[in-house]
Every structure is written in C-alpha cells, then in structure tokens.
mmCIF file of C-alpha atoms in Angstrom:
data_model
loop_
_atom_site.group_PDB
_atom_site.id
_atom_site.type_symbol
_atom_site.label_atom_id
_atom_site.label_comp_id
_atom_site.label_asym_id
_atom_site.label_seq_id
_atom_site.Cartn_x
_atom_site.Cartn_y
_atom_site.Cartn_z
ATOM 1 C CA MET T 1 0.000 0.000 0.000
ATOM 2 C CA ASP T 2 1.218 3.517 -0.826
ATOM 3 C CA THR T 3 2.584 5.265 2.300
ATOM 4 C CA ASN T 4 0.418 8.362 1.830
ATOM 5 C CA LEU T 5 -2.694 6.255 1.277
ATOM 6 C CA GLN T 6 -1.889 4.292 4.433
ATOM 7 C CA THR T 7 -1.461 7.548 6.384
ATOM 8 C CA PHE T 8 -4.768 8.841 5.004
ATOM 9 C CA ILE T 9 -6.631 5.735 6.172
ATOM 10 C CA GLU T 10 -4.970 6.042 9.593
ATOM 11 C CA GLU T 11 -6.214 9.643 9.784
ATOM 12 C CA ILE T 12 -9.750 8.376 9.166
ATOM 13 C CA ARG T 13 -9.364 5.837 11.967
ATOM 14 C CA LYS T 14 -7.970 8.518 14.270
ATOM 15 C CA ALA T 15 -10.798 10.956 13.499
ATOM 16 C CA TYR T 16 -13.332 8.211 14.150
ATOM 17 C CA SER T 17 -11.697 7.225 17.460
ATOM 18 C CA ASN T 18 -11.401 10.855 18.620
ATOM 19 C CA ASN T 19 -14.959 11.669 17.549
ATOM 20 C CA THR T 20 -13.672 14.451 15.239
ATOM 21 C CA PHE T 21 -14.797 12.882 11.941
ATOM 22 C CA LYS T 22 -17.104 15.173 9.928
ATOM 23 C CA LYS T 23 -17.315 13.719 6.420
ATOM 24 C CA LEU T 24 -15.274 12.234 3.575
ATOM 25 C CA ILE T 25 -15.670 13.043 -0.125
ATOM 26 C CA VAL T 26 -14.054 10.913 -2.837
ATOM 27 C CA SER T 27 -14.064 12.444 -6.335
ATOM 28 C CA LYS T 28 -12.338 12.856 -9.730
ATOM 29 C CA SER T 29 -12.958 9.557 -11.452
ATOM 30 C CA VAL T 30 -9.971 7.987 -13.207
ATOM 31 C CA LYS T 31 -12.193 7.155 -16.203
ATOM 32 C CA LYS T 32 -13.701 10.241 -17.842
ATOM 33 C CA ASP T 33 -16.768 8.331 -19.072
ATOM 34 C CA SER T 34 -17.469 6.722 -15.695
ATOM 35 C CA ASP T 35 -21.111 6.785 -14.544
ATOM 36 C CA ILE T 36 -20.125 7.245 -10.914
ATOM 37 C CA LYS T 37 -19.319 10.874 -10.130
ATOM 38 C CA ARG T 38 -18.282 10.843 -6.484
ATOM 39 C CA ILE T 39 -18.696 9.117 -3.117
ATOM 40 C CA PHE T 40 -19.988 10.957 -0.058
ATOM 41 C CA VAL T 41 -19.211 9.362 3.318
ATOM 42 C CA LYS T 42 -20.659 10.231 6.711
ATOM 43 C CA LEU T 43 -21.290 8.485 10.021
ATOM 44 C CA VAL T 44 -24.768 7.127 10.725
ATOM 45 C CA THR T 45 -26.267 5.358 13.713
ATOM 46 C CA ILE T 46 -28.161 2.193 12.823
ATOM 47 C CA LYS T 47 -29.721 0.196 15.663
ATOM 48 C CA LYS T 48 -27.469 1.984 18.171
ATOM 49 C CA GLU T 49 -24.351 1.039 16.178
ATOM 50 C CA GLU T 50 -22.193 3.543 14.279
ATOM 51 C CA LYS T 51 -21.512 2.831 10.620
ATOM 52 C CA PHE T 52 -19.791 4.628 7.765
ATOM 53 C CA SER T 53 -22.491 5.412 5.202
ATOM 54 C CA PHE T 54 -21.103 5.489 1.628
ATOM 55 C CA VAL T 55 -23.366 7.257 -0.877
ATOM 56 C CA PHE T 56 -22.217 6.313 -4.394
ATOM 57 C CA GLU T 57 -23.449 9.162 -6.608
ATOM 58 C CA TYR T 58 -24.095 8.076 -10.198
ATOM 59 C CA THR T 59 -25.368 10.161 -13.121
ATOM 60 C CA THR T 60 -28.934 8.981 -12.669
ATOM 61 C CA LYS T 61 -29.150 7.537 -9.160
ATOM 62 C CA ASN T 62 -27.523 7.212 -5.752
ATOM 63 C CA ILE T 63 -26.696 3.923 -4.033
ATOM 64 C CA THR T 64 -26.056 3.826 -0.282
ATOM 65 C CA LYS T 65 -24.001 1.131 1.449
ATOM 66 C CA ASN T 66 -23.021 1.027 5.113
ATOM 67 C CA PHE T 67 -19.699 -0.277 6.449
ATOM 68 C CA SER T 68 -18.069 -0.801 9.821
ATOM 69 C CA ILE T 69 -14.741 0.899 10.617
ATOM 70 C CA GLU T 70 -13.018 -2.421 9.956
ATOM 71 C CA GLU T 71 -14.537 -2.624 6.463
ATOM 72 C CA VAL T 72 -13.742 0.971 5.501
ATOM 73 C CA GLU T 73 -10.061 0.271 4.810
ATOM 74 C CA ASN T 74 -10.789 -2.400 2.191
ATOM 75 C CA GLN T 75 -13.522 -0.269 0.658
ATOM 76 C CA LEU T 76 -11.172 2.690 0.228
ATOM 77 C CA LEU T 77 -8.366 0.501 -1.089
ATOM 78 C CA ASN T 78 -10.767 -0.782 -3.752
ATOM 79 C CA THR T 79 -11.771 2.786 -4.607
ATOM 80 C CA LEU T 80 -8.701 5.005 -4.426
ATOM 81 C CA GLU T 81 -5.868 4.518 -6.920
ATOM 82 C CA ILE T 82 -8.144 2.374 -9.109
ATOM 83 C CA ASP T 83 -11.353 4.411 -9.546
ATOM 84 C CA PHE T 84 -10.725 7.890 -8.108
ATOM 85 C CA LYS T 85 -7.851 10.368 -7.884
ATOM 86 C CA ASN T 86 -8.971 12.623 -5.044
ATOM 87 C CA ALA T 87 -10.286 12.291 -1.495
ATOM 88 C CA VAL T 88 -10.803 14.896 1.221
ATOM 89 C CA LEU T 89 -11.284 14.016 4.881
ATOM 90 C CA TYR T 90 -13.033 16.750 6.860
ATOM 91 C CA THR T 91 -12.429 16.731 10.626
ATOM 92 C CA GLN T 92 -12.896 19.233 13.437
ATOM 93 C CA HIS T 93 -9.170 20.055 13.374
ATOM 94 C CA ASN T 94 -8.052 19.653 9.734
ATOM 95 C CA ASP T 95 -8.970 19.127 6.112
ATOM 96 C CA ILE T 96 -6.785 16.293 4.854
ATOM 97 C CA GLN T 97 -6.519 15.782 1.105
ATOM 98 C CA LEU T 98 -5.182 12.725 -0.684
ATOM 99 C CA SER T 99 -4.642 13.330 -4.404
ATOM 100 C CA TYR T 100 -2.959 11.527 -7.281
ATOM 101 C CA ASN T 101 -0.989 13.214 -10.055
ATOM 102 C CA LYS T 102 -0.896 12.119 -13.706
ATOM 103 C CA LYS T 103 1.600 9.408 -12.844
ATOM 104 C CA MET T 104 -0.792 8.218 -10.092
ATOM 105 C CA LYS T 105 1.657 9.150 -7.360
ATOM 106 C CA ALA T 106 -0.138 10.004 -4.116
ATOM 107 C CA GLN T 107 0.262 13.324 -2.315
ATOM 108 C CA LEU T 108 -1.041 14.226 1.140
ATOM 109 C CA ASN T 109 -1.898 17.786 2.187
ATOM 110 C CA TYR T 110 -3.168 19.198 5.478
ATOM 111 C CA GLY T 111 -5.216 22.388 5.707
ATOM 112 C CA LYS T 112 -7.370 24.349 8.110
ATOM 113 C CA PRO T 113 -10.821 22.890 8.873
ATOM 114 C CA THR T 114 -13.522 24.206 6.528
ATOM 115 C CA CYS T 115 -16.502 22.039 7.486
ATOM 116 C CA THR T 116 -18.473 23.974 10.084
ATOM 117 C CA GLU T 117 -21.806 22.223 9.484
ATOM 118 C CA THR T 118 -23.194 19.633 11.864
ATOM 119 C CA ILE T 119 -23.546 16.354 9.984
ATOM 120 C CA SER T 120 -26.620 14.461 11.159
ATOM 121 C CA LYS T 121 -26.095 10.834 12.123
ATOM 122 C CA GLU T 122 -29.791 10.098 11.830
ATOM 123 C CA HIS T 123 -30.314 7.245 9.384
ATOM 124 C CA ASN T 124 -34.046 7.115 8.792
ATOM 125 C CA LYS T 125 -34.725 10.819 8.485
ATOM 126 C CA LEU T 126 -37.451 12.122 6.165
ATOM 127 C CA LYS T 127 -36.012 12.440 2.685
ATOM 128 C CA HIS T 128 -36.483 15.483 0.481
ATOM 129 C CA ARG T 129 -38.910 14.876 -2.353
ATOM 130 C CA ILE T 130 -38.851 16.851 -5.596
ATOM 131 C CA ILE T 131 -42.614 16.732 -6.144
ATOM 132 C CA ASN T 132 -44.201 18.784 -3.379
ATOM 133 C CA ILE T 133 -47.442 17.469 -1.847
ATOM 134 C CA GLU T 134 -48.606 20.823 -0.452
ATOM 135 C CA ASN T 135 -51.832 21.811 -2.262
ATOM 136 C CA ASN T 136 -50.932 19.475 -5.127
ATOM 137 C CA ILE T 137 -54.158 19.017 -7.092
ATOM 138 C CA TYR T 138 -53.103 16.097 -9.303
ATOM 139 C CA LEU T 139 -51.644 14.061 -6.439
ATOM 140 C CA ARG T 140 -54.925 14.480 -4.561
ATOM 141 C CA GLU T 141 -57.105 13.726 -7.606
ATOM 142 C CA LEU T 142 -55.048 10.615 -8.398
ATOM 143 C CA GLY T 143 -55.491 9.312 -4.856
ATOM 144 C CA ILE T 144 -51.925 9.743 -3.612
ATOM 145 C CA THR T 145 -52.606 12.489 -1.053
ATOM 146 C CA ASN T 146 -55.644 13.504 0.998
ATOM 147 C CA GLN T 147 -57.282 16.832 1.862
ATOM 148 C CA ALA T 148 -54.792 17.268 4.714
ATOM 149 C CA ASN T 149 -51.876 17.222 2.219
ATOM 150 C CA THR T 150 -50.399 13.974 3.515
ATOM 151 C CA VAL T 151 -49.605 10.840 1.530
ATOM 152 C CA ILE T 152 -52.361 8.255 1.921
ATOM 153 C CA GLN T 153 -51.405 5.016 3.646
ATOM 154 C CA GLY T 154 -50.562 2.457 0.996
ATOM 155 C CA MET T 155 -49.477 5.096 -1.548
ATOM 156 C CA GLN T 156 -46.024 5.831 -0.090
ATOM 157 C CA SER T 157 -44.386 3.467 -2.570
ATOM 158 C CA LYS T 158 -46.069 5.145 -5.526
ATOM 159 C CA TYR T 159 -45.063 8.595 -4.247
ATOM 160 C CA LYS T 160 -41.468 7.435 -3.806
ATOM 161 C CA GLN T 161 -41.485 5.919 -7.300
ATOM 162 C CA ILE T 162 -42.682 9.214 -8.805
ATOM 163 C CA ASN T 163 -39.851 11.138 -7.150
ATOM 164 C CA LYS T 164 -37.155 8.628 -8.140
ATOM 165 C CA TYR T 165 -38.431 8.787 -11.699
ATOM 166 C CA ILE T 166 -38.264 12.602 -11.701
ATOM 167 C CA GLU T 167 -34.682 12.417 -10.362
ATOM 168 C CA THR T 168 -33.851 10.249 -13.379
ATOM 169 C CA ILE T 169 -35.548 12.617 -15.846
ATOM 170 C CA ASP T 170 -33.716 15.576 -14.293
ATOM 171 C CA ALA T 171 -30.298 13.915 -14.626
ATOM 172 C CA VAL T 172 -30.962 12.685 -18.165
ATOM 173 C CA ILE T 173 -32.076 16.093 -19.456
ATOM 174 C CA LYS T 174 -29.026 17.765 -17.903
ATOM 175 C CA ASP T 175 -26.856 15.229 -19.763
ATOM 176 C CA SER T 176 -28.458 16.046 -23.126
ATOM 177 C CA GLU T 177 -28.542 18.873 -25.648
ATOM 178 C CA LEU T 178 -32.087 19.635 -24.466
ATOM 179 C CA SER T 179 -30.651 21.340 -21.390
ATOM 180 C CA LYS T 180 -29.873 24.299 -23.686
ATOM 181 C CA GLU T 181 -33.399 24.486 -25.114
ATOM 182 C CA LYS T 182 -36.331 26.547 -23.841
ATOM 183 C CA SER T 183 -39.161 24.546 -25.411
ATOM 184 C CA ILE T 184 -39.346 20.747 -25.455
ATOM 185 C CA ASN T 185 -41.944 18.211 -26.531
ATOM 186 C CA ILE T 186 -42.460 15.029 -24.476
ATOM 187 C CA VAL T 187 -44.649 12.033 -25.275
ATOM 188 C CA ASP T 188 -45.506 9.415 -22.643
ATOM 189 C CA MET T 189 -46.544 6.240 -24.469
ATOM 190 C CA GLY T 190 -48.844 4.088 -22.355
ATOM 191 C CA SER T 191 -49.409 6.794 -19.745
ATOM 192 C CA GLY T 192 -51.955 4.809 -17.718
ATOM 193 C CA LYS T 193 -53.431 6.804 -14.855
ATOM 194 C CA GLY T 194 -50.891 9.554 -15.524
ATOM 195 C CA TYR T 195 -48.948 9.587 -12.247
ATOM 196 C CA LEU T 196 -45.608 10.096 -13.960
ATOM 197 C CA THR T 197 -47.017 12.173 -16.826
ATOM 198 C CA PHE T 198 -48.402 14.822 -14.477
ATOM 199 C CA ALA T 199 -45.196 14.844 -12.433
ATOM 200 C CA THR T 200 -43.107 15.270 -15.605
ATOM 201 C CA TYR T 201 -45.178 18.251 -16.746
ATOM 202 C CA ASP T 202 -45.134 19.841 -13.288
ATOM 203 C CA PHE T 203 -41.382 19.365 -12.848
ATOM 204 C CA LEU T 204 -40.327 20.608 -16.283
ATOM 205 C CA ASN T 205 -42.615 23.643 -16.383
ATOM 206 C CA ASN T 206 -42.842 24.749 -12.762
ATOM 207 C CA ILE T 207 -39.442 23.726 -11.356
ATOM 208 C CA LEU T 208 -37.020 23.692 -14.308
ATOM 209 C CA LYS T 209 -38.994 26.492 -16.035
ATOM 210 C CA PHE T 210 -39.063 24.901 -19.484
ATOM 211 C CA ASN T 211 -41.864 25.609 -21.905
ATOM 212 C CA ALA T 212 -42.719 21.917 -22.055
ATOM 213 C CA SER T 213 -45.562 20.347 -23.986
ATOM 214 C CA VAL T 214 -46.442 16.877 -22.685
ATOM 215 C CA THR T 215 -48.687 14.332 -24.399
ATOM 216 C CA GLY T 216 -49.964 11.162 -22.755
ATOM 217 C CA VAL T 217 -51.044 8.282 -24.984
ATOM 218 C CA GLU T 218 -53.245 5.593 -23.423
ATOM 219 C CA ILE T 219 -55.428 2.882 -24.964
ATOM 220 C CA ARG T 220 -58.073 3.015 -22.179
ATOM 221 C CA LYS T 221 -60.482 5.858 -22.950
ATOM 222 C CA GLU T 222 -61.764 6.173 -19.366
ATOM 223 C CA LEU T 223 -58.227 6.934 -18.139
ATOM 224 C CA VAL T 224 -57.703 9.455 -20.942
ATOM 225 C CA ASN T 225 -60.894 11.280 -19.919
ATOM 226 C CA LEU T 226 -59.911 11.172 -16.240
ATOM 227 C CA CYS T 227 -56.448 12.609 -16.916
ATOM 228 C CA ASN T 228 -57.708 15.361 -19.219
ATOM 229 C CA ASN T 229 -60.190 16.449 -16.537
ATOM 230 C CA ILE T 230 -57.436 16.573 -13.906
ATOM 231 C CA ALA T 231 -55.118 18.494 -16.263
ATOM 232 C CA GLU T 232 -57.886 21.064 -16.711
ATOM 233 C CA LYS T 233 -58.339 21.378 -12.928
ATOM 234 C CA CYS T 234 -54.577 21.948 -12.589
ATOM 235 C CA ASN T 235 -54.608 24.528 -15.394
ATOM 236 C CA PHE T 236 -51.861 22.540 -17.139
ATOM 237 C CA LYS T 237 -52.533 24.072 -20.555
ATOM 238 C CA ASN T 238 -49.885 22.128 -22.499
ATOM 239 C CA LEU T 239 -50.670 18.706 -21.030
ATOM 240 C CA HIS T 240 -53.015 16.582 -23.136
ATOM 241 C CA PHE T 241 -54.024 12.922 -23.174
ATOM 242 C CA HIS T 242 -55.122 10.991 -26.266
ATOM 243 C CA THR T 243 -56.597 7.557 -26.874
ATOM 244 C CA GLY T 244 -54.289 5.316 -28.877
ATOM 245 C CA ASP T 245 -51.648 2.601 -28.785
ATOM 246 C CA ILE T 246 -47.890 2.931 -29.004
ATOM 247 C CA LYS T 247 -47.520 1.350 -32.430
ATOM 248 C CA SER T 248 -50.148 3.289 -34.393
ATOM 249 C CA PHE T 249 -50.309 6.683 -32.657
ATOM 250 C CA GLN T 250 -48.996 9.416 -34.956
ATOM 251 C CA ILE T 251 -46.528 11.920 -33.489
ATOM 252 C CA PRO T 252 -45.285 14.810 -35.658
ATOM 253 C CA LYS T 253 -42.370 15.907 -33.432
ATOM 254 C CA ILE T 254 -40.767 14.545 -30.319
ATOM 255 C CA ASP T 255 -37.813 15.488 -28.110
ATOM 256 C CA VAL T 256 -38.345 12.988 -25.297
ATOM 257 C CA LEU T 257 -40.106 9.641 -25.600
ATOM 258 C CA ILE T 258 -41.145 7.829 -22.432
ATOM 259 C CA ALA T 259 -42.665 4.344 -22.210
ATOM 260 C CA LEU T 260 -42.759 2.798 -18.757
ATOM 261 C CA HIS T 261 -43.934 -0.778 -18.215
ATOM 262 C CA ALA T 262 -44.995 -1.275 -21.841
ATOM 263 C CA CYS T 263 -45.618 -4.980 -22.263
ATOM 264 C CA ASP T 264 -43.333 -7.166 -24.377
ATOM 265 C CA THR T 265 -42.807 -5.784 -27.914
ATOM 266 C CA ALA T 266 -44.697 -2.554 -27.086
ATOM 267 C CA THR T 267 -41.380 -1.427 -25.577
ATOM 268 C CA ASP T 268 -39.730 -2.144 -28.939
ATOM 269 C CA ASP T 269 -42.471 -0.173 -30.711
ATOM 270 C CA ALA T 270 -41.699 2.786 -28.438
ATOM 271 C CA ILE T 271 -37.939 2.561 -29.084
ATOM 272 C CA TYR T 272 -38.612 2.249 -32.823
ATOM 273 C CA LYS T 273 -40.801 5.361 -32.760
ATOM 274 C CA GLY T 274 -38.224 7.324 -30.754
ATOM 275 C CA ILE T 275 -35.364 6.391 -33.088
ATOM 276 C CA SER T 276 -37.413 6.981 -36.254
ATOM 277 C CA LEU T 277 -38.495 10.451 -35.106
ATOM 278 C CA GLY T 278 -35.001 11.393 -33.918
ATOM 279 C CA ALA T 279 -35.911 11.819 -30.246
ATOM 280 C CA SER T 280 -33.095 13.345 -28.189
ATOM 281 C CA ILE T 281 -33.984 11.156 -25.204
ATOM 282 C CA ILE T 282 -35.632 7.734 -25.032
ATOM 283 C CA VAL T 283 -36.644 6.358 -21.618
ATOM 284 C CA VAL T 284 -38.268 2.924 -21.363
ATOM 285 C CA ALA T 285 -38.925 0.553 -18.485
ATOM 286 C CA PRO T 286 -39.673 -2.849 -20.065
ATOM 287 C CA CYS T 287 -42.330 -5.124 -18.662
ATOM 288 C CA CYS T 288 -42.601 -8.735 -19.859
ATOM 289 C CA HIS T 289 -40.155 -10.189 -22.396
ATOM 290 C CA LYS T 290 -42.213 -12.901 -24.082
ATOM 291 C CA GLN T 291 -40.910 -12.498 -27.638
ATOM 292 C CA ILE T 292 -37.286 -13.370 -26.906
ATOM 293 C CA ARG T 293 -38.205 -15.982 -24.302
ATOM 294 C CA LYS T 294 -40.094 -17.928 -26.982
ATOM 295 C CA GLU T 295 -37.096 -17.562 -29.308
ATOM 296 C CA LEU T 296 -34.507 -18.970 -26.883
ATOM 297 C CA ASN T 297 -33.018 -22.119 -28.412
ATOM 298 C CA ILE T 298 -29.713 -22.655 -26.645
ATOM 299 C CA HIS T 299 -27.289 -25.394 -27.692
ATOM 300 C CA ASN T 300 -24.439 -24.729 -25.274
ATOM 301 C CA GLU T 301 -23.829 -24.929 -21.521
ATOM 302 C CA LEU T 302 -26.217 -22.024 -20.939
ATOM 303 C CA ASN T 303 -29.141 -24.333 -21.689
ATOM 304 C CA LEU T 304 -28.810 -25.622 -18.117
ATOM 305 C CA ILE T 305 -30.290 -22.314 -16.959
ATOM 306 C CA THR T 306 -33.466 -22.768 -19.016
ATOM 307 C CA LYS T 307 -34.252 -25.847 -16.940
ATOM 308 C CA TYR T 308 -35.556 -23.493 -14.253
ATOM 309 C CA GLY T 309 -38.480 -21.316 -15.323
ATOM 310 C CA ILE T 310 -37.676 -18.296 -13.168
ATOM 311 C CA LEU T 311 -34.056 -18.246 -14.369
ATOM 312 C CA GLU T 312 -35.113 -18.668 -17.991
ATOM 313 C CA GLU T 313 -37.410 -15.654 -17.549
ATOM 314 C CA ARG T 314 -34.589 -13.551 -16.108
ATOM 315 C CA MET T 315 -32.248 -14.667 -18.869
ATOM 316 C CA ALA T 316 -34.803 -13.584 -21.474
ATOM 317 C CA GLU T 317 -35.102 -10.190 -19.767
ATOM 318 C CA THR T 318 -31.330 -9.701 -19.698
ATOM 319 C CA VAL T 319 -30.777 -10.777 -23.300
ATOM 320 C CA THR T 320 -33.691 -8.687 -24.626
ATOM 321 C CA ASP T 321 -32.627 -5.498 -22.860
ATOM 322 C CA THR T 322 -28.989 -5.994 -23.877
ATOM 323 C CA LEU T 323 -30.066 -6.249 -27.519
ATOM 324 C CA ARG T 324 -32.201 -3.116 -27.117
ATOM 325 C CA GLY T 325 -29.248 -1.263 -25.623
ATOM 326 C CA LEU T 326 -27.019 -2.271 -28.538
ATOM 327 C CA VAL T 327 -29.602 -1.056 -31.064
ATOM 328 C CA LEU T 328 -29.785 2.329 -29.323
ATOM 329 C CA GLU T 329 -25.975 2.579 -29.364
ATOM 330 C CA PHE T 330 -25.976 1.768 -33.079
ATOM 331 C CA PHE T 331 -28.201 4.787 -33.694
ATOM 332 C CA GLY T 332 -25.953 7.173 -31.768
ATOM 333 C CA TYR T 333 -27.511 7.045 -28.302
ATOM 334 C CA LYS T 334 -25.405 6.974 -25.163
ATOM 335 C CA THR T 335 -27.196 4.126 -23.425
ATOM 336 C CA GLN T 336 -27.547 3.186 -19.786
ATOM 337 C CA ILE T 337 -29.463 0.300 -18.228
ATOM 338 C CA PHE T 338 -29.916 0.520 -14.480
ATOM 339 C CA GLU T 339 -32.193 -0.187 -11.544
ATOM 340 C CA PHE T 340 -35.150 2.181 -11.463
ATOM 341 C CA ILE T 341 -36.264 1.651 -7.870
ATOM 342 C CA SER T 342 -35.651 -1.083 -5.297
ATOM 343 C CA ASP T 343 -37.475 -4.412 -5.504
ATOM 344 C CA GLU T 344 -39.599 -3.666 -2.434
ATOM 345 C CA HIS T 345 -41.472 -0.980 -4.368
ATOM 346 C CA THR T 346 -42.048 -2.620 -7.745
ATOM 347 C CA HIS T 347 -41.163 -5.965 -9.326
ATOM 348 C CA LYS T 348 -40.130 -4.590 -12.721
ATOM 349 C CA ASN T 349 -37.251 -2.299 -11.858
ATOM 350 C CA VAL T 350 -34.979 -1.975 -14.909
ATOM 351 C CA ILE T 351 -34.936 1.219 -16.934
ATOM 352 C CA ILE T 352 -33.223 1.822 -20.286
ATOM 353 C CA VAL T 353 -32.140 5.379 -21.083
ATOM 354 C CA GLY T 354 -30.808 6.525 -24.438
ATOM 355 C CA VAL T 355 -29.434 10.059 -24.878
ATOM 356 C CA LYS T 356 -28.692 11.144 -28.446
ATOM 357 C CA LYS T 357 -25.000 12.017 -28.689
ATOM 358 C CA SER T 358 -23.999 11.604 -32.312
ATOM 359 C CA ILE T 359 -25.045 10.907 -35.861
ATOM 360 C CA PRO T 360 -25.641 7.141 -36.220
ATOM 361 C CA LYS T 361 -22.274 5.540 -36.903
ATOM 362 C CA LYS T 362 -23.759 2.246 -38.090
ATOM 363 C CA GLU T 363 -20.676 0.471 -36.828
ATOM 364 C CA ASP T 364 -20.195 -3.075 -38.067
ATOM 365 C CA LYS T 365 -18.874 -3.967 -34.596
ATOM 366 C CA ILE T 366 -22.282 -3.339 -33.035
ATOM 367 C CA ILE T 367 -24.034 -5.356 -35.760
ATOM 368 C CA GLU T 368 -21.564 -8.149 -35.064
ATOM 369 C CA LYS T 369 -22.305 -8.007 -31.327
ATOM 370 C CA ILE T 370 -26.039 -8.254 -31.982
ATOM 371 C CA SER T 371 -25.480 -11.184 -34.345
ATOM 372 C CA ASN T 372 -23.172 -12.999 -31.904
ATOM 373 C CA LEU T 373 -25.585 -12.555 -29.010
ATOM 374 C CA LYS T 374 -28.484 -13.893 -31.062
ATOM 375 C CA GLN T 375 -26.385 -16.853 -32.171
ATOM 376 C CA MET T 376 -25.302 -17.636 -28.606
ATOM 377 C CA PHE T 377 -28.917 -17.894 -27.467
ATOM 378 C CA GLY T 378 -30.326 -19.422 -30.651
ATOM 379 C CA ILE T 379 -32.453 -16.374 -31.457
ATOM 380 C CA LYS T 380 -33.664 -16.155 -35.051
ATOM 381 C CA GLU T 381 -36.017 -13.182 -34.793
ATOM 382 C CA PHE T 382 -35.568 -10.012 -32.725
ATOM 383 C CA TYR T 383 -38.622 -7.764 -33.047
ATOM 384 C CA LEU T 384 -36.867 -4.386 -32.727
ATOM 385 C CA GLU T 385 -34.121 -5.365 -35.170
ATOM 386 C CA ASN T 386 -36.733 -6.435 -37.722
ATOM 387 C CA ALA T 387 -38.686 -3.195 -37.287
ATOM 388 C CA LEU T 388 -35.535 -1.160 -37.959
ATOM 389 C CA LYS T 389 -34.105 -3.498 -40.606
ATOM 390 C CA ASN T 390 -34.176 -0.918 -43.401
ATOM 391 C CA LYS T 391 -32.403 1.649 -41.216
ATOM 392 C CA ILE T 392 -29.787 -0.800 -39.898
ATOM 393 C CA TYR T 393 -28.811 -2.782 -42.982
ATOM 394 C CA ASN T 394 -29.183 -0.180 -45.758
#
C-alpha cells in the first residue's frame, strides 16, 4: 500500500476514534466516461451502532451502502488509486486531502478545517422529495394524497417511485442537448393513470422552467378522460391525453419519448418510434419479455439455466434489454441500463435510457455483437431489429 494512502486511512481511523470525523468526499474519477461521479461518506447510527455510510453518486441515481470501521479500509483501497484520484477528509481540526498526479503518485496535504456544518447521524430521516405534496391538485385527484396534504397510507411506494423517476428525468435532461433548449416536446406512451405524466409536466414547467408540452397516450379511454379532466383542474394548458396505442399513434415531433412498463414488444415499438423520429432522449422501463423468451433455443452450456423457469425468464429479460441497448448505441444514443427503484417498491425495476450524442455511426462492430448474441442464445427473430431493418442494414 502507498505510504500516503496508508497515512490517510490512519487519519480516518484517528478521526473516528477521537470523535472528530465530519465527512469524507471521494471524487475525480480515473475514467472520464465513468457513470459514478463521487462518493460521499458520513457516520450514521443504525440500531445503536455507528456505521460509515457510503453514498455512491451516479449520473442517474444514488446507491447507499453502510460499512463498519473495519470494512472501511478495504472499501477505500478498492476505490482510491483504481477508480478515483482525489479524497478529502473533513475533521474538526483539519482538512486532509489525498490526491494523485498524472503518474498516479499520491500526495497528502493538510489544511485548516472548513466544514463547520453539523452532519446528522440520523439514518431514517425524512427524505427530500422533488414533487411537493402541499396543495398538489393532481396528487390528490389521483389518490396519492388527501385533503390534509399527507400521503395516503398504501401510496407511499407510488409517491417514492414518482420522485425517483423525476430524479432520473432531471439527470438525463441535464446530460443532453435539451438542457440548452427553452421549449421541449415530451410524449408518454402508455401513460396509464398519468402519475408520472403529471409529475413530468409539473417538474419541467414549474421547477425547471421549461416551456414543455407533454402528451400522454393511453389505450383506455376512461383513463384518458380522467387525466384530461385533472389536467384542466390543474390549469396545465400544455398537457393533453389521447386515446391510442404505441404502435399506431402518430406523433409529428418529439424530443423525449417515455414508455414505462410497456408490455413485451410494445417497448420495442416505443424505441422504434423514438429512433425513427429522432428523439433526443428515449426512456423505457420494459415489462414482460415474451418475444425473446419464446425464441430462446440454446445449444451450449447455458441451456442448463433454461431448466428453471424463473431463471429462464430472467435470462430472457437480460438478453432482450442488452439487444435493445445495442440497437440504441448503433443509432448514436449513449445508453444506460440501471435499476429504477428497489425491488420492495415494484417488481419490474430496470430502466433503459438513451441520450442522443452523435449521428448514427452504423458500426459493423455493433451489428456483429447483436449477431453474436443472437447466435449464442439461438435467437432467429428479434422484433426491434426487424422493425428497424431498413435503417440498420441499408
């Protein structure tokens, strides 16, 4: 272990023992295209036991993991030198910085303390939510809050899901060219009861101050009527809902396409529509993956997995979404596939995000990857590939 790194870890131990530890921030990723931006560390008390809480801050989400003092050393060794080039320990007496130069040689610097804030050790404190419930008409009309402006029992999970989704939309827009625009057009394909559609409109227009036009498309007419009535009550003038399905609904212009929990190939129809219309952002959360599951015809060691139904289902999900990600990359989208919200809140928790970054390169390497993956799993037909065949192979 590098001497300066060893000293830095000892300083953390000392600050913990002396009760002078304030916080630790690890930053400056070694890889410029890394999804993880920084790590924020503080002390928390969980069941009367102190832990180091590591918040891994990614582009579109945060992941929190808690470690004992004994585990912190290994965690930092796995992080510094390899993933990050900078770390600052804030104590009552000093700021201690560990940094790496271009040759990855560690340097240690001591400075005057700059952290004067009191860092709460409370673990289960009320979290800040982006979508405010105070006098929120659509949350009340949709049955999430009551007249007293509190979240109704049994709707906490839905309210949390809405806010996590808005966090994702916020991060994705900031990572796109749309962040420079004043007016944007969003279409939510399969908008359902409109929970996320209303929140998207509210957030973009009233918090980010865009001039955003949002359209919800839903096959059930009664839900379309319900949502249009609520939009009118909210005075959301550029929010409209229409009856239709993802495949046949005609859209003249689109900047952001959203399709959450669209079943099976309806997700592919949404991706196809987004790519064909040149959407800057495509956000989909797939539901079932029946098309590829029926296609699986494996003639190698992987066929052992298909013996178990639940594992075959998960394999089909993984293969399908990997193929979708590759197609988006082929058409110039920076693509991420990540967990939308924890399993305790919803079973289907994978979200695919594509942000337009370049003119389609139509790289043969990506075509080869798609072909190899299909061959590995004995897949003859991939719905999205077939839909885009003329754009991919011409």
